[in-house]
Tab-separated table of C-alpha atoms in Angstrom:
chain	number	residue	atom	x	y	z
A	1	GLY	CA	-8.953	-21.677	45.610
A	2	ALA	CA	-12.699	-21.945	45.245
A	3	GLY	CA	-14.152	-20.691	42.021
A	4	VAL	CA	-17.594	-19.383	41.228
A	5	SER	CA	-20.297	-21.847	42.184
A	6	GLN	CA	-23.895	-21.994	41.046
A	7	SER	CA	-26.883	-23.966	42.195
A	8	PRO	CA	-28.806	-25.876	41.157
A	9	SER	CA	-26.884	-27.281	38.228
A	10	ASN	CA	-30.129	-28.270	36.542
A	11	LYS	CA	-33.669	-27.052	37.060
A	12	VAL	CA	-36.782	-28.316	35.332
A	13	THR	CA	-39.936	-26.349	35.979
A	14	GLU	CA	-43.418	-25.951	34.607
A	15	LYS	CA	-44.508	-22.904	32.680
A	16	GLY	CA	-45.839	-20.241	35.009
A	17	LYS	CA	-43.798	-21.256	38.049
A	18	ASP	CA	-41.173	-19.042	39.681
A	19	VAL	CA	-37.534	-20.131	39.915
A	20	GLU	CA	-34.530	-18.933	41.880
A	21	LEU	CA	-30.967	-19.460	40.742
A	22	ARG	CA	-28.047	-18.935	43.097
A	23	CYS	CA	-24.501	-17.739	42.525
A	24	ASP	CA	-21.602	-17.733	44.984
A	25	PRO	CA	-18.805	-15.562	43.591
A	26	ILE	CA	-15.104	-15.867	44.248
A	27	SER	CA	-14.269	-14.449	47.663
A	28	GLY	CA	-13.068	-10.873	47.394
A	29	HIS	CA	-14.604	-10.244	43.987
A	30	THR	CA	-16.705	-7.108	44.083
A	31	ALA	CA	-18.252	-7.454	40.633
A	32	LEU	CA	-20.860	-10.077	39.735
A	33	TYR	CA	-22.559	-10.703	36.413
A	34	TRP	CA	-25.426	-12.825	35.171
A	35	TYR	CA	-25.617	-14.033	31.583
A	36	ARG	CA	-27.745	-16.549	29.780
A	37	GLN	CA	-27.002	-18.692	26.802
A	38	SER	CA	-29.895	-19.971	24.784
A	39	LEU	CA	-29.445	-22.869	22.411
A	40	GLY	CA	-27.263	-21.830	19.490
A	41	GLN	CA	-26.796	-18.315	20.807
A	42	GLY	CA	-23.962	-16.374	22.388
A	43	LEU	CA	-23.782	-15.121	25.920
A	44	GLU	CA	-26.508	-12.596	26.611
A	45	PHE	CA	-25.756	-10.071	29.345
A	46	LEU	CA	-28.515	-9.819	31.968
A	47	ILE	CA	-27.366	-7.819	34.999
A	48	TYR	CA	-24.182	-6.539	36.639
A	49	PHE	CA	-23.461	-5.737	40.286
A	50	GLN	CA	-20.442	-3.682	41.350
A	51	GLY	CA	-19.872	-3.284	45.061
A	52	ASN	CA	-22.614	-1.251	46.694
A	53	SER	CA	-23.546	0.616	43.531
A	54	ALA	CA	-26.960	0.304	41.948
A	55	PRO	CA	-26.920	-2.697	39.611
A	56	ASP	CA	-26.871	-2.345	35.849
A	57	LYS	CA	-30.133	-4.035	34.890
A	58	SER	CA	-30.051	-3.027	31.263
A	59	GLY	CA	-29.886	-6.600	29.984
A	60	LEU	CA	-32.880	-8.017	31.808
A	61	PRO	CA	-35.333	-9.131	29.100
A	62	SER	CA	-38.534	-8.406	31.022
A	63	ASP	CA	-39.861	-7.415	34.421
A	64	ARG	CA	-40.289	-11.101	35.228
A	65	PHE	CA	-36.536	-11.180	35.788
A	66	SER	CA	-34.916	-9.744	38.903
A	67	ALA	CA	-31.711	-10.254	40.824
A	68	GLU	CA	-30.380	-9.453	44.235
A	69	ARG	CA	-26.960	-9.512	45.735
A	70	THR	CA	-26.960	-9.765	49.505
A	71	GLY	CA	-24.050	-8.524	51.571
A	72	GLY	CA	-21.985	-7.943	48.478
A	73	SER	CA	-21.512	-11.664	47.996
A	74	VAL	CA	-24.145	-14.247	47.089
A	75	SER	CA	-26.560	-13.379	44.309
A	76	THR	CA	-29.969	-14.784	43.431
A	77	LEU	CA	-31.563	-14.473	40.005
A	78	THR	CA	-35.337	-14.847	40.144
A	79	ILE	CA	-37.549	-15.542	37.159
A	80	GLN	CA	-41.263	-15.184	37.819
A	81	ARG	CA	-43.991	-16.863	35.810
A	82	THR	CA	-41.465	-18.741	33.693
A	83	GLN	CA	-42.060	-19.143	29.976
A	84	GLN	CA	-40.667	-21.744	27.604
A	85	GLU	CA	-38.424	-19.148	25.985
A	86	ASP	CA	-36.680	-18.722	29.355
A	87	SER	CA	-35.116	-22.152	28.862
A	88	ALA	CA	-31.368	-21.581	28.696
A	89	VAL	CA	-28.132	-21.994	30.600
A	90	TYR	CA	-27.799	-19.200	33.131
A	91	LEU	CA	-24.194	-18.293	33.847
A	92	CYS	CA	-22.813	-16.248	36.684
A	93	ALA	CA	-19.378	-14.638	36.645
A	94	SER	CA	-17.398	-12.582	39.111
A	95	SER	CA	-14.394	-10.332	38.831
A	96	LEU	CA	-12.244	-8.172	41.068
A	97	GLY	CA	-14.082	-5.126	39.768
A	98	GLY	CA	-12.965	-1.530	39.834
A	99	THR	CA	-10.047	-2.232	37.566
A	100	ASN	CA	-9.615	-1.736	33.869
A	101	PRO	CA	-8.948	-4.132	32.375
A	102	ASP	CA	-10.820	-6.714	34.371
A	103	THR	CA	-11.292	-10.449	33.825
A	104	GLN	CA	-14.440	-12.411	34.598
A	105	TYR	CA	-14.437	-15.923	36.003
A	106	PHE	CA	-17.486	-18.026	35.284
A	107	GLY	CA	-19.394	-20.589	37.242
A	108	PRO	CA	-20.561	-23.862	35.678
A	109	GLY	CA	-24.030	-22.528	34.975
A	110	THR	CA	-27.577	-23.594	35.754
A	111	ARG	CA	-29.463	-25.295	32.946
A	112	LEU	CA	-33.082	-24.203	33.166
A	113	THR	CA	-35.741	-26.118	31.284
A	114	VAL	CA	-39.286	-24.768	31.252
A	115	LEU	CA	-41.822	-27.345	30.156
B	1	ASP	CA	-27.467	-5.483	17.835
B	2	GLN	CA	-24.500	-7.851	17.952
B	3	GLN	CA	-21.423	-5.738	18.669
B	4	VAL	CA	-19.090	-8.718	18.698
B	5	LYS	CA	-19.389	-11.286	15.939
B	6	GLN	CA	-17.918	-14.682	15.338
B	7	ASN	CA	-18.995	-15.569	11.851
B	8	SER	CA	-17.735	-19.143	11.842
B	9	PRO	CA	-19.900	-21.340	14.047
B	10	SER	CA	-17.539	-24.285	13.682
B	11	LEU	CA	-13.993	-25.181	12.660
B	12	SER	CA	-12.220	-28.514	12.230
B	13	VAL	CA	-8.441	-28.816	12.284
B	14	GLN	CA	-5.999	-31.709	12.220
B	15	GLU	CA	-3.952	-32.307	15.333
B	16	GLY	CA	-0.618	-30.516	15.123
B	17	ARG	CA	-1.878	-27.896	12.688
B	18	ILE	CA	-2.733	-24.278	13.422
B	19	SER	CA	-6.243	-23.291	14.480
B	20	ILE	CA	-7.309	-19.729	13.688
B	21	LEU	CA	-10.469	-18.391	15.247
B	22	ASN	CA	-11.750	-15.021	14.146
B	23	CYS	CA	-13.773	-12.292	15.785
B	24	ASP	CA	-15.028	-8.941	14.502
B	25	TYR	CA	-16.428	-6.026	16.449
B	26	THR	CA	-18.254	-2.841	15.579
B	27	ASN	CA	-17.647	-0.534	18.537
B	28	SER	CA	-14.427	1.429	18.063
B	29	MET	CA	-14.469	2.292	21.773
B	30	PHE	CA	-13.705	-1.291	22.780
B	31	ASP	CA	-10.271	-1.345	24.378
B	32	TYR	CA	-9.990	-4.740	26.018
B	33	PHE	CA	-10.560	-8.103	24.422
B	34	LEU	CA	-10.645	-11.600	25.811
B	35	TRP	CA	-10.988	-15.173	24.636
B	36	TYR	CA	-12.803	-17.792	26.664
B	37	LYS	CA	-12.943	-21.532	26.154
B	38	LYS	CA	-16.014	-23.539	27.067
B	39	TYR	CA	-16.353	-27.298	27.425
B	40	PRO	CA	-19.824	-28.895	27.469
B	41	ALA	CA	-21.622	-28.630	30.808
B	42	GLU	CA	-19.003	-26.229	32.155
B	43	GLY	CA	-18.798	-22.464	32.390
B	44	PRO	CA	-16.444	-20.536	30.106
B	45	THR	CA	-12.857	-20.318	31.307
B	46	PHE	CA	-10.603	-17.361	30.635
B	47	LEU	CA	-7.907	-18.115	28.083
B	48	ILE	CA	-6.072	-15.000	26.991
B	49	SER	CA	-6.639	-11.276	26.707
B	50	ILE	CA	-5.255	-8.261	24.893
B	51	SER	CA	-5.413	-4.550	25.494
B	52	SER	CA	-5.932	-2.164	22.594
B	53	ILE	CA	-2.476	-0.680	23.136
B	54	LYS	CA	-1.018	-3.944	21.859
B	55	ASP	CA	-1.448	-5.841	18.618
B	56	LYS	CA	-0.269	-9.222	19.833
B	57	ASN	CA	-0.233	-11.204	23.041
B	58	GLU	CA	1.225	-14.650	23.349
B	59	ASP	CA	0.805	-17.311	26.025
B	60	GLY	CA	2.282	-20.669	25.210
B	61	ARG	CA	0.455	-22.217	22.286
B	62	PHE	CA	-2.087	-19.391	22.241
B	63	THR	CA	-1.593	-16.046	20.531
B	64	VAL	CA	-4.161	-13.310	20.110
B	65	PHE	CA	-3.763	-10.734	17.359
B	66	LEU	CA	-5.605	-7.419	17.287
B	67	ASN	CA	-6.124	-5.298	14.191
B	68	LYS	CA	-7.776	-2.121	15.420
B	69	SER	CA	-8.186	-0.523	12.022
B	70	ALA	CA	-10.082	-3.571	10.793
B	71	LYS	CA	-11.849	-4.073	14.140
B	72	HIS	CA	-10.755	-7.671	14.022
B	73	LEU	CA	-9.073	-10.040	16.399
B	74	SER	CA	-8.005	-13.612	16.022
B	75	LEU	CA	-6.862	-16.434	18.231
B	76	HIS	CA	-4.140	-18.734	16.959
B	77	ILE	CA	-3.544	-22.113	18.546
B	78	VAL	CA	-0.427	-23.894	17.453
B	79	PRO	CA	0.052	-26.765	17.529
B	80	SER	CA	-3.574	-27.744	17.990
B	81	GLN	CA	-4.305	-30.630	20.322
B	82	PRO	CA	-7.432	-32.790	20.713
B	83	GLY	CA	-7.939	-31.301	24.200
B	84	ASP	CA	-8.389	-27.914	22.560
B	85	SER	CA	-11.722	-29.086	21.172
B	86	ALA	CA	-14.241	-26.717	22.748
B	87	VAL	CA	-16.366	-23.668	22.011
B	88	TYR	CA	-14.345	-20.445	21.931
B	89	PHE	CA	-15.953	-17.098	22.722
B	90	CYS	CA	-14.415	-13.714	22.138
B	91	ALA	CA	-15.475	-10.796	24.311
B	92	ALA	CA	-14.867	-7.071	24.356
B	93	SER	CA	-15.289	-4.196	26.751
B	94	ALA	CA	-14.743	-0.471	26.795
B	95	ALA	CA	-13.604	1.727	29.626
B	96	ASN	CA	-16.625	3.976	29.147
B	97	THR	CA	-19.100	1.117	29.542
B	98	GLY	CA	-17.781	0.127	32.933
B	99	ASN	CA	-17.260	-3.576	33.118
B	100	GLN	CA	-20.006	-4.647	30.761
B	101	PHE	CA	-18.633	-7.263	28.413
B	102	TYR	CA	-20.005	-8.118	24.994
B	103	PHE	CA	-19.637	-11.695	23.835
B	104	GLY	CA	-19.663	-13.278	20.420
B	105	THR	CA	-21.791	-16.311	19.614
B	106	GLY	CA	-18.854	-18.700	19.796
B	107	THR	CA	-16.929	-20.975	17.437
B	108	SER	CA	-16.898	-24.697	18.045
B	109	LEU	CA	-13.401	-26.050	17.414
B	110	THR	CA	-12.822	-29.727	16.761
B	111	VAL	CA	-9.246	-30.952	16.651
B	112	ILE	CA	-9.072	-34.257	14.842
B	113	PRO	CA	-6.463	-36.720	16.149
C-alpha cells in the first residue's frame, strides 16, 4: 500500500522567503508528526496532530513555524521568513494513533536549503 | 535536553560479525522503545520495537535488549550484512506523554564486505 509521501523532495529558497512543505499520511492513520533533522543532529520533534484534537505544538522552534492538517489527512508545514538555520531535512510521519504502543511510519523527507 | 542518547556516532563491523548499537535514556517513564533504520535520501523505516514489560525482542537477525534498571537498550544484528549499512535511530515514548516520541542522534553503521 501507499506509504507516507512528502513534497517537494527538495526546496531551495532565499533567506526571508516563505515555504510550504506538504505531507500525505498513510490512509487511515489519525496521527501525524513533523520532525526535522539538521546536519549531524538527531530527529527534532516539531508538531503532532491526533485526530480532531488540538495539535501539540510544543516542538515548534519559533512563531515563524506553523502547521495545519486539513480534513484529518494532508498536512502543510509553513515556515515564514526563512533563515539559514532552518536548512534541514523535514520529515513527516504518521501512525494509527490512539493506541499504546504505536509505531510511526516516515515519509522520505523534504530537504530544505535556505541560501 | 536530550532524553535519548546514542553516544557512538559511527560503527564499523566486518560482514558476518555481530553489530551492537547502543542507546541510553534518562526518563524512567519511557515504556516503549523502537529502532529505525535510515538510508541516505530516504525517511527512517521502522525496524523493531520493545515494550518495557519485556527485556528482549527478536525478529530474524535483529534482537533488541532492554535493561530498565540501567536505562539502556541495544540492538544486535547478527550476522551483519553490507545491506545493513545505514544510520540507526533509537526512539522512546511514554504512555503519559501521548504519542510524542524522543529520538536519539543516530549511529551510522558500516558493514565491511
